[in-house]
mmCIF file of C-alpha atoms and ligand atoms in Angstrom:
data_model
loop_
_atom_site.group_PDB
_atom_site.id
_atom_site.type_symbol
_atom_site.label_atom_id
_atom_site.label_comp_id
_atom_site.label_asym_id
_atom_site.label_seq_id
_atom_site.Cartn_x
_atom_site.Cartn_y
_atom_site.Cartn_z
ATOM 1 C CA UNK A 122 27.503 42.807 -47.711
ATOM 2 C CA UNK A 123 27.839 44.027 -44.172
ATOM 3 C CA UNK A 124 27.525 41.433 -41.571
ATOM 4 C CA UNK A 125 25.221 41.670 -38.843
ATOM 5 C CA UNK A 126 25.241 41.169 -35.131
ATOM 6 C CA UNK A 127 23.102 40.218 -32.563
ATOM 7 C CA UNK A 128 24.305 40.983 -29.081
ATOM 8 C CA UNK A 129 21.894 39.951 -25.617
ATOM 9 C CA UNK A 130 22.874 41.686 -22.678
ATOM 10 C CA UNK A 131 24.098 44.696 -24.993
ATOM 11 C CA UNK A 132 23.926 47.279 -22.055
ATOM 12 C CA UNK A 133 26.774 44.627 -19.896
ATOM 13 C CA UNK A 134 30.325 45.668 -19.270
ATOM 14 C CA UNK A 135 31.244 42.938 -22.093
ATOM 15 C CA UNK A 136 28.254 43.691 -24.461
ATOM 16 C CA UNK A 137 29.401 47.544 -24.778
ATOM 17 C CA UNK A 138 33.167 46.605 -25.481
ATOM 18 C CA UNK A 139 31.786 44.033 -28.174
ATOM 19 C CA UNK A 140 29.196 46.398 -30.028
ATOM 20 C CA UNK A 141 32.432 48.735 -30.068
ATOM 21 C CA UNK A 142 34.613 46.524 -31.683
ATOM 22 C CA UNK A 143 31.880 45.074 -33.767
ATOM 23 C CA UNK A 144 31.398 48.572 -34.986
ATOM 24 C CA UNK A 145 35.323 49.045 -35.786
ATOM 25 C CA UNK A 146 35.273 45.823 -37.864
ATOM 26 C CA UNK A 147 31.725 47.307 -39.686
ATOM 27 C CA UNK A 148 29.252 45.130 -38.635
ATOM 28 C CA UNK A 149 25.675 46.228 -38.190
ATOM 29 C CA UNK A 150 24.849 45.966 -34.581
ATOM 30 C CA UNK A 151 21.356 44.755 -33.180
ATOM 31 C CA UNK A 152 21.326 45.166 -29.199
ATOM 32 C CA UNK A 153 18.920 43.185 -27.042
ATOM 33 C CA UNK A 154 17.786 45.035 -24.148
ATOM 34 C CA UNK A 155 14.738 43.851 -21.603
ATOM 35 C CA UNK A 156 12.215 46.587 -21.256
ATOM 36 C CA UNK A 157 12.215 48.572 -17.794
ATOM 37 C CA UNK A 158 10.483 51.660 -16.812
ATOM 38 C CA UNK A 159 12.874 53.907 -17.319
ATOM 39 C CA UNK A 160 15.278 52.926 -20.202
ATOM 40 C CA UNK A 161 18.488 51.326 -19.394
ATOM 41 C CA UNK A 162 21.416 51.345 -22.349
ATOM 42 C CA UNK A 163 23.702 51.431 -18.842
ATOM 43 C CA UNK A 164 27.474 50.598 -20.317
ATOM 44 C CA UNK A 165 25.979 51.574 -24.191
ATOM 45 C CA UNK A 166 24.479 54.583 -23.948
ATOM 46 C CA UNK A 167 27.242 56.235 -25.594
ATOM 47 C CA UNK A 168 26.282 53.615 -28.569
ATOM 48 C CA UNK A 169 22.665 54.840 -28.910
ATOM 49 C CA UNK A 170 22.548 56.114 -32.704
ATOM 50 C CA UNK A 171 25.098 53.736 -33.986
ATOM 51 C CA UNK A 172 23.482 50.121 -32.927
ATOM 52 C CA UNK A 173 20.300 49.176 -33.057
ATOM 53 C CA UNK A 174 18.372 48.356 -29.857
ATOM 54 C CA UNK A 175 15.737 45.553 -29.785
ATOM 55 C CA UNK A 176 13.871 44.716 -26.853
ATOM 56 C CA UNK A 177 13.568 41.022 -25.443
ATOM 57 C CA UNK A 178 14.100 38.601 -22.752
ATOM 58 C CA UNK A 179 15.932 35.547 -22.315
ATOM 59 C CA UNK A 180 12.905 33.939 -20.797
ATOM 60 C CA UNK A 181 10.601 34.847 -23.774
ATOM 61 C CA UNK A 182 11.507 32.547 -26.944
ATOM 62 C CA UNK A 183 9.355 34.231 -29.175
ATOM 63 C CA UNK A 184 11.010 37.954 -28.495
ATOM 64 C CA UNK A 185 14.227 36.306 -29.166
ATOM 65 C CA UNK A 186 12.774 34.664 -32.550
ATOM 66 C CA UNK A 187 11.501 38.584 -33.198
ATOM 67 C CA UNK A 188 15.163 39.438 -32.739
ATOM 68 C CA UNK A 189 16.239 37.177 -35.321
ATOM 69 C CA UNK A 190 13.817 37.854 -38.059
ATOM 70 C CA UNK A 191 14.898 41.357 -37.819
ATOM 71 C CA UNK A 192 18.409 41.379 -37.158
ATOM 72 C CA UNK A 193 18.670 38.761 -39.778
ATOM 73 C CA UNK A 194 21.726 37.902 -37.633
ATOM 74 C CA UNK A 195 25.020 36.444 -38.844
ATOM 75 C CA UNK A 196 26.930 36.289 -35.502
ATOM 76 C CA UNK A 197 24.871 36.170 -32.135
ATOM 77 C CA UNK A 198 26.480 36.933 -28.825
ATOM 78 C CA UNK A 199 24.645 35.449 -25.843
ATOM 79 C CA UNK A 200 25.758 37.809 -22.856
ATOM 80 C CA UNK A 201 22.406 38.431 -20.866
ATOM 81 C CA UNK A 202 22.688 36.740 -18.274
ATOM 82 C CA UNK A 203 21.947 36.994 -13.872
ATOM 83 C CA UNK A 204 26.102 37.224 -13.638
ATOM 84 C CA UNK A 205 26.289 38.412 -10.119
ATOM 85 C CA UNK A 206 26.765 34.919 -8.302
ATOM 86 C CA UNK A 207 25.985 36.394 -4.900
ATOM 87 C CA UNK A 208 22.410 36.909 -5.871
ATOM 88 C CA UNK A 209 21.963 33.289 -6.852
ATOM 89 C CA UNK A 210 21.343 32.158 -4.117
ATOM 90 C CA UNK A 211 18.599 34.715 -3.455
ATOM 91 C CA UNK A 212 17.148 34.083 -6.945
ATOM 92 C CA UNK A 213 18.148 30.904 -8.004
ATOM 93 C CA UNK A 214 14.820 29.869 -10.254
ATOM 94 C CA UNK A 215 15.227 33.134 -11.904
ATOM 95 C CA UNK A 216 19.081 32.900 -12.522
ATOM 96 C CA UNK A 217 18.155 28.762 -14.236
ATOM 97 C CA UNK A 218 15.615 30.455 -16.145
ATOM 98 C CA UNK A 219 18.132 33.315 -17.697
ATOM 99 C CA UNK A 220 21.422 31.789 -17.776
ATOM 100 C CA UNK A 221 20.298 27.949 -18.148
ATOM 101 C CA UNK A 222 16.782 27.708 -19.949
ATOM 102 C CA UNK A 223 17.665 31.193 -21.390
ATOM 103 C CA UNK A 224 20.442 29.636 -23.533
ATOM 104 C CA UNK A 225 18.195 26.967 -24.796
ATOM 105 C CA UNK A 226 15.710 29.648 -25.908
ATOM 106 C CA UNK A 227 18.310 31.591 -27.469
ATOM 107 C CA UNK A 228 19.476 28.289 -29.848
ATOM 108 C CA UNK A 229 15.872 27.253 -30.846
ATOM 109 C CA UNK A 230 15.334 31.025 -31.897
ATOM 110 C CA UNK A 231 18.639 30.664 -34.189
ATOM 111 C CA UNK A 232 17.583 27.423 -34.809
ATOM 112 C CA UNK A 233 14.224 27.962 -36.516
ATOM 113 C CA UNK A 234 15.230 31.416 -38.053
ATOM 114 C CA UNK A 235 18.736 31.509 -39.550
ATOM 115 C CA UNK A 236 20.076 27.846 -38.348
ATOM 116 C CA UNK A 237 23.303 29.133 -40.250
ATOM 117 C CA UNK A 238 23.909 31.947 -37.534
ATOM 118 C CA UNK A 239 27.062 31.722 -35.823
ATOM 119 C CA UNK A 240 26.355 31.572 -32.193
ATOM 120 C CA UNK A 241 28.831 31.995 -29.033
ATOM 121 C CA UNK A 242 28.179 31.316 -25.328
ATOM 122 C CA UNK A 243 29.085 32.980 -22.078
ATOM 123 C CA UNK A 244 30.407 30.241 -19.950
ATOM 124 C CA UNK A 245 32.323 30.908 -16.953
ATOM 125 C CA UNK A 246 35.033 29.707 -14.802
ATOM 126 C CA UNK A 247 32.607 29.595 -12.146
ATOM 127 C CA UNK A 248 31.882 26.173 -13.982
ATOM 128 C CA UNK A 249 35.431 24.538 -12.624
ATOM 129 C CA UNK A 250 33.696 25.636 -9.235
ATOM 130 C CA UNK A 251 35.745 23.184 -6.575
ATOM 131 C CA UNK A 252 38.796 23.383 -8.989
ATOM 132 C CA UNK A 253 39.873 19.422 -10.262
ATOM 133 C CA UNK A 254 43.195 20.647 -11.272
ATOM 134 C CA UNK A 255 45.426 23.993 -11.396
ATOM 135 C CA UNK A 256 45.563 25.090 -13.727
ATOM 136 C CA UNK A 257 42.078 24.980 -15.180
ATOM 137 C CA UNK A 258 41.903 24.151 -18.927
ATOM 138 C CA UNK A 259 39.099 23.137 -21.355
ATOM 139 C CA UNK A 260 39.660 19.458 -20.212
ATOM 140 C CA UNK A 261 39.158 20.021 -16.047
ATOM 141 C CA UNK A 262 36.103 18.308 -14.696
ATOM 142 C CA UNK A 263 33.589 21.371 -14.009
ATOM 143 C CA UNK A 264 32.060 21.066 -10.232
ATOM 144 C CA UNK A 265 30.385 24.271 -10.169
ATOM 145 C CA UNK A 266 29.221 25.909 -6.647
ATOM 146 C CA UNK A 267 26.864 28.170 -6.714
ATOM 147 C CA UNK A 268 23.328 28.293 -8.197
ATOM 148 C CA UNK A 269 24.957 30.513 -10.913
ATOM 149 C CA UNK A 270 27.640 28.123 -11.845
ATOM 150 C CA UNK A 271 25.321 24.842 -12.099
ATOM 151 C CA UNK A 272 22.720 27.563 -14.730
ATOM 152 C CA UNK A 273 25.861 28.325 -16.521
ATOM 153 C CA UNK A 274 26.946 24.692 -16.899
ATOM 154 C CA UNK A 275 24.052 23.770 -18.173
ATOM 155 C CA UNK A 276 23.770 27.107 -20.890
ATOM 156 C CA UNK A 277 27.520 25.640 -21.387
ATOM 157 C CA UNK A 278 26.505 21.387 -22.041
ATOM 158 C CA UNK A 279 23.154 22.798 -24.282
ATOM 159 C CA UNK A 280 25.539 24.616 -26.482
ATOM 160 C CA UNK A 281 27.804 21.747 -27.451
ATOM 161 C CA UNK A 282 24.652 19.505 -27.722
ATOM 162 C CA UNK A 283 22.889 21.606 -30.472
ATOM 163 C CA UNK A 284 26.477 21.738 -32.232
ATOM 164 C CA UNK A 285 26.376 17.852 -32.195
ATOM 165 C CA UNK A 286 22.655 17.603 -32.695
ATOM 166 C CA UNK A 287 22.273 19.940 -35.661
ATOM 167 C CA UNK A 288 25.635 20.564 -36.714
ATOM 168 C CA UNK A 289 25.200 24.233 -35.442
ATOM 169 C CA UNK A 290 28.216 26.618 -35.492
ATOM 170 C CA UNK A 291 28.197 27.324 -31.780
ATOM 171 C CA UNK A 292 31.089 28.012 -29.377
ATOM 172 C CA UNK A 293 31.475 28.495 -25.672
ATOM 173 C CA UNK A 294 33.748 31.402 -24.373
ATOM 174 C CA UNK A 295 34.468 30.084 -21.009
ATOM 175 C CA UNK A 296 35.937 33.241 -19.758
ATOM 176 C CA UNK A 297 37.791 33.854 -16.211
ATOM 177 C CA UNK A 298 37.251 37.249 -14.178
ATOM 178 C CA UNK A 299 37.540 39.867 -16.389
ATOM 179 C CA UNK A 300 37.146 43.663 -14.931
ATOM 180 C CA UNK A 301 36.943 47.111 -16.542
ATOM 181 C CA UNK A 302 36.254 50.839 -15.672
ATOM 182 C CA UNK A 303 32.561 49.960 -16.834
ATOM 183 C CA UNK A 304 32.425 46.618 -14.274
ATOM 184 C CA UNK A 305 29.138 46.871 -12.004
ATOM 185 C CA UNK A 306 29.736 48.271 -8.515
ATOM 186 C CA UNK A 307 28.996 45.022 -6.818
ATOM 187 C CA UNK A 308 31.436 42.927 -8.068
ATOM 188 C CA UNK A 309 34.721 42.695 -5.661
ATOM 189 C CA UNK A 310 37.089 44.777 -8.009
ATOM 190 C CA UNK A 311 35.194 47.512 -8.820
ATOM 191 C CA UNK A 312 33.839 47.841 -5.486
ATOM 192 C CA UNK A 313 37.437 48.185 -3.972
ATOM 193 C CA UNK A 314 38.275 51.137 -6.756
ATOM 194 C CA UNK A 315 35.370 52.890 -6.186
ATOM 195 C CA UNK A 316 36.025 52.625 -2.490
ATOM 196 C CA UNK A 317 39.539 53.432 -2.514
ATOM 197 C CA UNK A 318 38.854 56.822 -4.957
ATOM 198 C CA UNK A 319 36.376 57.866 -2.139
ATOM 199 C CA UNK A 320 38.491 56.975 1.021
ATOM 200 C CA UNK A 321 41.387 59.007 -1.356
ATOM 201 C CA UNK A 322 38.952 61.800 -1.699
ATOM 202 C CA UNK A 323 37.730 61.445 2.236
ATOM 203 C CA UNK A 324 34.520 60.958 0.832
ATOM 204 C CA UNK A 325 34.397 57.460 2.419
ATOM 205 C CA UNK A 326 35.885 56.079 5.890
ATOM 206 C CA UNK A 327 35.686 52.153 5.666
ATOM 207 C CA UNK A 328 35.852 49.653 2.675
ATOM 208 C CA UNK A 329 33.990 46.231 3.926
ATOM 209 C CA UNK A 330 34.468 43.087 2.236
ATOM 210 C CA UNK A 331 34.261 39.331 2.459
ATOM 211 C CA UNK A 332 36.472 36.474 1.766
ATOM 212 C CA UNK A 333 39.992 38.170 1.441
ATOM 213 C CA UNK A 334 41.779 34.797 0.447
ATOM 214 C CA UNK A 335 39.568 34.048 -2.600
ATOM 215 C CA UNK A 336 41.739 33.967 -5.567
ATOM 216 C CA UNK A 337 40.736 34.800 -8.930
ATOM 217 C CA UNK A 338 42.726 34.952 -12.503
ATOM 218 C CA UNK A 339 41.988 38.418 -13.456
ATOM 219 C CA UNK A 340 41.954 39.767 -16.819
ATOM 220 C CA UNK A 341 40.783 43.128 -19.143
ATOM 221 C CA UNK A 342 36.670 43.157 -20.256
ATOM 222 C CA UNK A 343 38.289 44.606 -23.942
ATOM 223 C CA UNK A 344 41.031 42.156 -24.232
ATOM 224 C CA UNK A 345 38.556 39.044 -23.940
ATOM 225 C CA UNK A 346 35.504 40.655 -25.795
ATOM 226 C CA UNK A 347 38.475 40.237 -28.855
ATOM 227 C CA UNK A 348 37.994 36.892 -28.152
ATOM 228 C CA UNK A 349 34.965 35.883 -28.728
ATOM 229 C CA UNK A 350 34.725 37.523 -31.540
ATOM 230 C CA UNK A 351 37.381 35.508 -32.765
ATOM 231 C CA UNK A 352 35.707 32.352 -31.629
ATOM 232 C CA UNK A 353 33.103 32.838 -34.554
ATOM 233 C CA UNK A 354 35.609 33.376 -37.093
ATOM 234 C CA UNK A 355 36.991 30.153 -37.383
ATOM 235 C CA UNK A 356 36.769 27.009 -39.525
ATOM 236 C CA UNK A 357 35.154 24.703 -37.300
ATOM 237 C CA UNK A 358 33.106 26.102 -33.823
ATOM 238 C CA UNK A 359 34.731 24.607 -30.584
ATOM 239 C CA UNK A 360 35.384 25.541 -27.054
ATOM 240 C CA UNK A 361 37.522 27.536 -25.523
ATOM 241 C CA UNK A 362 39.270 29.197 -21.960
ATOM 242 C CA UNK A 363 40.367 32.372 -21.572
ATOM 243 C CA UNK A 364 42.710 33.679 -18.592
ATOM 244 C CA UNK A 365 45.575 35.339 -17.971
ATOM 245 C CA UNK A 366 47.392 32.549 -16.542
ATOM 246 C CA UNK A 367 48.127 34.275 -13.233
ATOM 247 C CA UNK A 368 46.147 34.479 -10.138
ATOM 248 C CA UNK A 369 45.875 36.685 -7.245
ATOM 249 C CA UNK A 370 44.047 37.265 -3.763
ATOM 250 C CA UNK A 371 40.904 39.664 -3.473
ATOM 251 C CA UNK A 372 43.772 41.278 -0.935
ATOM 252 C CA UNK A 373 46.262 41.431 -3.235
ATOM 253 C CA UNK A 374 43.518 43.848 -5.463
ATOM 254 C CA UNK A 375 43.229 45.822 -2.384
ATOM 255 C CA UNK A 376 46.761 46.449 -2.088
ATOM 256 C CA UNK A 377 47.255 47.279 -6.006
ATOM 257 C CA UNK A 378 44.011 49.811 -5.919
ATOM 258 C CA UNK A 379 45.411 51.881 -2.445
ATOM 259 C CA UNK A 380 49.005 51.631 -4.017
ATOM 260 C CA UNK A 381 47.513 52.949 -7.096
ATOM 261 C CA UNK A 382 46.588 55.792 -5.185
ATOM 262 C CA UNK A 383 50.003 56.155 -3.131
ATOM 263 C CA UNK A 384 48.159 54.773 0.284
ATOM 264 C CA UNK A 385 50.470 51.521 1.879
ATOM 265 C CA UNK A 386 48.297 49.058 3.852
ATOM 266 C CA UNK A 387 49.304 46.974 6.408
ATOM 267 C CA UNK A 388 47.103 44.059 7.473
ATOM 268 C CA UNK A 389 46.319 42.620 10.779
ATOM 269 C CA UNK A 390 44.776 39.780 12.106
ATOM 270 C CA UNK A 391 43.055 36.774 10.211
ATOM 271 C CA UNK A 392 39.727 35.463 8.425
ATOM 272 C CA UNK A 393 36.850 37.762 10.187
ATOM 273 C CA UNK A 394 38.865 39.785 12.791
ATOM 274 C CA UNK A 395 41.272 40.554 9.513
ATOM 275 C CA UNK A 396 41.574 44.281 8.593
ATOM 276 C CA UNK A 397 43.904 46.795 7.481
ATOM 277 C CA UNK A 398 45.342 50.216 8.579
ATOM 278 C CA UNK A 399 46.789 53.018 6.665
ATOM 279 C CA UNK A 400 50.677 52.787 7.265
ATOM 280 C CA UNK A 401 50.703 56.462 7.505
ATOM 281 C CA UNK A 402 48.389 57.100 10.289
ATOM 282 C CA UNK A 403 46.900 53.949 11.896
ATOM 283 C CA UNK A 404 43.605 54.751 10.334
ATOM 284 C CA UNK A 405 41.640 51.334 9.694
ATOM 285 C CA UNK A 406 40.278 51.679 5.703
ATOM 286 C CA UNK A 407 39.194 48.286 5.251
ATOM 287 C CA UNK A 408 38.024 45.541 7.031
ATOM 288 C CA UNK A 409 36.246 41.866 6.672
ATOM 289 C CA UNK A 410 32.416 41.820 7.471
ATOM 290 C CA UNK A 411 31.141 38.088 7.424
ATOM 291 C CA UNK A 412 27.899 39.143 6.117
ATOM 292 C CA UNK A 413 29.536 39.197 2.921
ATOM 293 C CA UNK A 414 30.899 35.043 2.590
ATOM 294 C CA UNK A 415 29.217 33.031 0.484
ATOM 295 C CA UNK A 416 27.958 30.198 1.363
ATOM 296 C CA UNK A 417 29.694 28.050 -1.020
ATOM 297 C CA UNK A 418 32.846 29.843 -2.090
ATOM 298 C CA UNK A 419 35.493 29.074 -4.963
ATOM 299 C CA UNK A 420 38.692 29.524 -3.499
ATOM 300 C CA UNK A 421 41.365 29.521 -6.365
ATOM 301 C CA UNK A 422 40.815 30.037 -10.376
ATOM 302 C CA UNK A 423 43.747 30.090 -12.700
ATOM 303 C CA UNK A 424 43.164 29.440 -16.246
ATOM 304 C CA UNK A 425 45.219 28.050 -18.996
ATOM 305 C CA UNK A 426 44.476 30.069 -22.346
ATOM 306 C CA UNK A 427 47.249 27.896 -24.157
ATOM 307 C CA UNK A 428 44.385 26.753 -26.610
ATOM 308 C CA UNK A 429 43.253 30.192 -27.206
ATOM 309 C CA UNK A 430 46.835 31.325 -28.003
ATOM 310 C CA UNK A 431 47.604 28.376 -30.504
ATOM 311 C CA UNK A 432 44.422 28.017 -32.164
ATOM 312 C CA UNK A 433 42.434 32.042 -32.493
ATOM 313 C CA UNK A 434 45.820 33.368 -32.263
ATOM 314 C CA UNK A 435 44.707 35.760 -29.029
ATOM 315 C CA UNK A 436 46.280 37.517 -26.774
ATOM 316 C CA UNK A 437 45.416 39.810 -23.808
ATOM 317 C CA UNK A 438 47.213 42.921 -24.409
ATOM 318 C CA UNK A 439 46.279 44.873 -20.511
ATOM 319 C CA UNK A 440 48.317 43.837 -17.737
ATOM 320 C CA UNK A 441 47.128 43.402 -14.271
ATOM 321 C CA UNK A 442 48.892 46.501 -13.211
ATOM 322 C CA UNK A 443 47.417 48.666 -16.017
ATOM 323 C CA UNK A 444 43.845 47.147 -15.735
ATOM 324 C CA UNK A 445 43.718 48.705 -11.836
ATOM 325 C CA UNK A 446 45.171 51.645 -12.677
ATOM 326 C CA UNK A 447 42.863 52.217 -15.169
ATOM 327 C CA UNK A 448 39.979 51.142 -12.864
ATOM 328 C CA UNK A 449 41.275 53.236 -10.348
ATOM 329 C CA UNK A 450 42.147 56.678 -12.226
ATOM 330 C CA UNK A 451 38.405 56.297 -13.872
ATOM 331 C CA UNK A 452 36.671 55.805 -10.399
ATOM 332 C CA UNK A 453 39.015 58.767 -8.738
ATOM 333 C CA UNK A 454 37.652 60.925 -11.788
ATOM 334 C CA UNK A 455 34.056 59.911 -11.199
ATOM 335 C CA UNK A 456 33.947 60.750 -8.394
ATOM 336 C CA UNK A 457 35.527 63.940 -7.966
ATOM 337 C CA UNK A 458 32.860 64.955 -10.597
ATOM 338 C CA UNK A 459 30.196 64.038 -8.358
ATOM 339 C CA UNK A 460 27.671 66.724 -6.491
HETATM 340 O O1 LIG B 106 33.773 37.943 -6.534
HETATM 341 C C1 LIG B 106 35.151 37.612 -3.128
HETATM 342 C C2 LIG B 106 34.014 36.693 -3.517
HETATM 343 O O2 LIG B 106 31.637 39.009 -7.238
HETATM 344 C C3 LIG B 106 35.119 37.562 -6.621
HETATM 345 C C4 LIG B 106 31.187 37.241 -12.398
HETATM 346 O O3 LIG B 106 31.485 38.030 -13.504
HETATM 347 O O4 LIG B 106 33.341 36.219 -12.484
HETATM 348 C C5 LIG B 106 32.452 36.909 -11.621
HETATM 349 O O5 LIG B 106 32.105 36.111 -10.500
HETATM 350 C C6 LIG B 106 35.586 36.987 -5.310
HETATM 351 C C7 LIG B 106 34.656 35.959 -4.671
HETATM 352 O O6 LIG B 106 33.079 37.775 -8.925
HETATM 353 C C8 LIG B 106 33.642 40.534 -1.614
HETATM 354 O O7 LIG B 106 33.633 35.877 -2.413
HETATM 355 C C9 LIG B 106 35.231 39.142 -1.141
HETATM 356 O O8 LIG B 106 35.421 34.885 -4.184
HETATM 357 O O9 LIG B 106 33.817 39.933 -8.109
HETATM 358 P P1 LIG B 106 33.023 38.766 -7.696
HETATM 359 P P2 LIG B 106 32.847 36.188 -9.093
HETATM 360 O O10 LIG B 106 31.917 35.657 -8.079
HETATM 361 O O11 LIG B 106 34.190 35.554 -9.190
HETATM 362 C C10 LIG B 106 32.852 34.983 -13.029
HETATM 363 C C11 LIG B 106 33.878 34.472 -13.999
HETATM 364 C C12 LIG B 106 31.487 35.091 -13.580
HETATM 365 O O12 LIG B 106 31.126 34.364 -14.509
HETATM 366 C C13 LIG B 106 30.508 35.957 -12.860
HETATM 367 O O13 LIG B 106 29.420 36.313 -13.696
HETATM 368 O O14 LIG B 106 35.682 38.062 -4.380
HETATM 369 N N1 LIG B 106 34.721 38.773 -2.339
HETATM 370 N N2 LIG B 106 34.587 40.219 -0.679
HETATM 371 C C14 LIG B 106 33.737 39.618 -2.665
HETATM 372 N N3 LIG B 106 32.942 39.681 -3.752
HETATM 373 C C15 LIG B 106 32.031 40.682 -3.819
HETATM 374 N N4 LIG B 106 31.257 40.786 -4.912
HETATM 375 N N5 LIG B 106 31.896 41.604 -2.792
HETATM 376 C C16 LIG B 106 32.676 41.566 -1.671
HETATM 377 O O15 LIG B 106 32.537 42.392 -0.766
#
């Protein structure tokens, strides 16, 4: 019998790669989408006709318990979520209620429907927050830091409590940065390759961003989507990190994305008054504007996927250099096509 899927936050970056692969491995694919005005598949619109969409909310228990009456699901992926951690601050009641409370909802549906549905978390990295230890692994202390990071680590705690409470199959994913060609535009990578294809194209002058020292451990959206997927295939549910193991500078991105497109940058000055020039003609193409710190930041992630390696057998398979040259050739193509 086919096996069938229940993925929230189907329209993500992650929940498009997933319903693709799903699809490849012939599951039947439910999608949970919230309802908007005008209709929003955003990354899995190309998917519309193959996978089912559902709508629901995170916040609504009994649309998620509708979901799992129909879906009848064997395997539930829980990626809706409020994932920008900017706008957590400016909506931190409605990011608990998603990513924290939303979780809890999400359980009780599986738990009163089909209490033998495989379930896996988003967590985040954003949990080890103020980093205890470098590298980060499944056994760091979390301290998260931003309203996003305390809903996550509680989505995170409420999944390994209804595993010990009810002897649930449930996992946590707790996942470092991981980019794509279909990342949202506000996030700090896909901003800078969208902005570089336009300065490239002179269809932009200046690209403005905040905290240039912030490191992050960067990875592929389709290499960790793999992942999770293996999570729920496994004898016994547990928790796991996934990373690259290396870990770079929001300016190091900035130099790989102009590189990408044959521009050298060379930086001057340092924290605010930092900003860099075009080595061949002075020209300044980016630049720090303070209105975009946080006001908590987390300086340095680096993961440890050892676990992940030994244990599901993973591996990421895009390297840092390919993943923003992929970014960048599919933003440079974008917008060239645009009117
Ligand atoms: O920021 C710095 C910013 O917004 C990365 C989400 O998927 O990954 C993501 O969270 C860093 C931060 O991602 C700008 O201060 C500098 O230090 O791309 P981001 P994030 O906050 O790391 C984790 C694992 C998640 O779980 C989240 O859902 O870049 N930064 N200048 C900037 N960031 C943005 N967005 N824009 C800037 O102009």
């Amino acid at each position: 019998m086919k096996k069938s899927a229940l993925i929230t936050g189907v329209n993500g970056q992650d929940g498009s790669y997933l319903a693709e692969l799903l699809l490849e491995k012939g599951y039947k694919v439910y999608g949970l989408i919230r309802r908007k005005s005008v209709v929003d598949y955003g990354n899995s619109t190309h998917l519309v006709g193959k996978i089912e969409f559902l709508y629901g909310d995170m916040t609504d228990l009994t649309s998620l318990i509708r979901a799992m009456k129909i879906s009848e699901a064997d395997e539930v992926y829980n990626l809706a979520a409020q994932s920008f951690v900017a706008t957590s601050w400016e909506q931190p009641v409605a990011t608990a209620d998603i990513d924290a409370v939303g979780v809890t909802n999400m359980l009780e549906a599986i738990r009163v429907v089909r209490p033998a549905c495989r379930f896996y978390q988003a967590s985040t990295s954003e949990m080890f927050g103020l980093v205890q230890e470098v590298p980060q692994s499944e056994s760091t202390p979390f301290y998260p830091r931003s309203p996003y990071g305390v809903a996550k680590l509680y989505g995170h705690w409420i999944t390994k409590n209804y595993r010990e409470s009810f002897g649930m199959y449930a996992c946590s994913g707790i996942l470092f940065n991981h980019e794509s060609e279909r990342r949202g535009l506000e996030f700090v990578t896909r901003k800078i390759t969208d902005a570089a294809a336009r300065i490239k194209l002179g269809k932009q002058d200046l690209l403005e961003l905040g905290n240039m020292d912030a490191k992050r451990d960067w990875g592929h959206s389709k290499d960790y989507v793999r992942a999770m997927w293996l999570m729920l295939q496994q004898d016994e549910a547990d928790d796991y990190v996934i990373a690259t193991g290396e870990t770079r500078s929001v300016r190091d991105f900035v130099n790989a994305a102009f590189t990408a497109l044959d521009i050298e940058l060379e930086w001057h000055g340092t924290g605010a008054e930092e900003y860099a020039t075009n080595k061949a003609d002075g020209k300044t193409l980016v630049k720090v504007n303070p209105k975009f710190f946080r006001p908590a930041e987390v300086e340095l992630l680096l993961g440890n996927p050892a676990k992940a390696e030994a244990k599901l057998g993973w591996k990421r398979e895009i390297s840092f250099d390919e993943m923003v040259s992929r970014m960048v050739k599919a933003d440079l193509e974008r917008v060239q096509n645009e009117r």
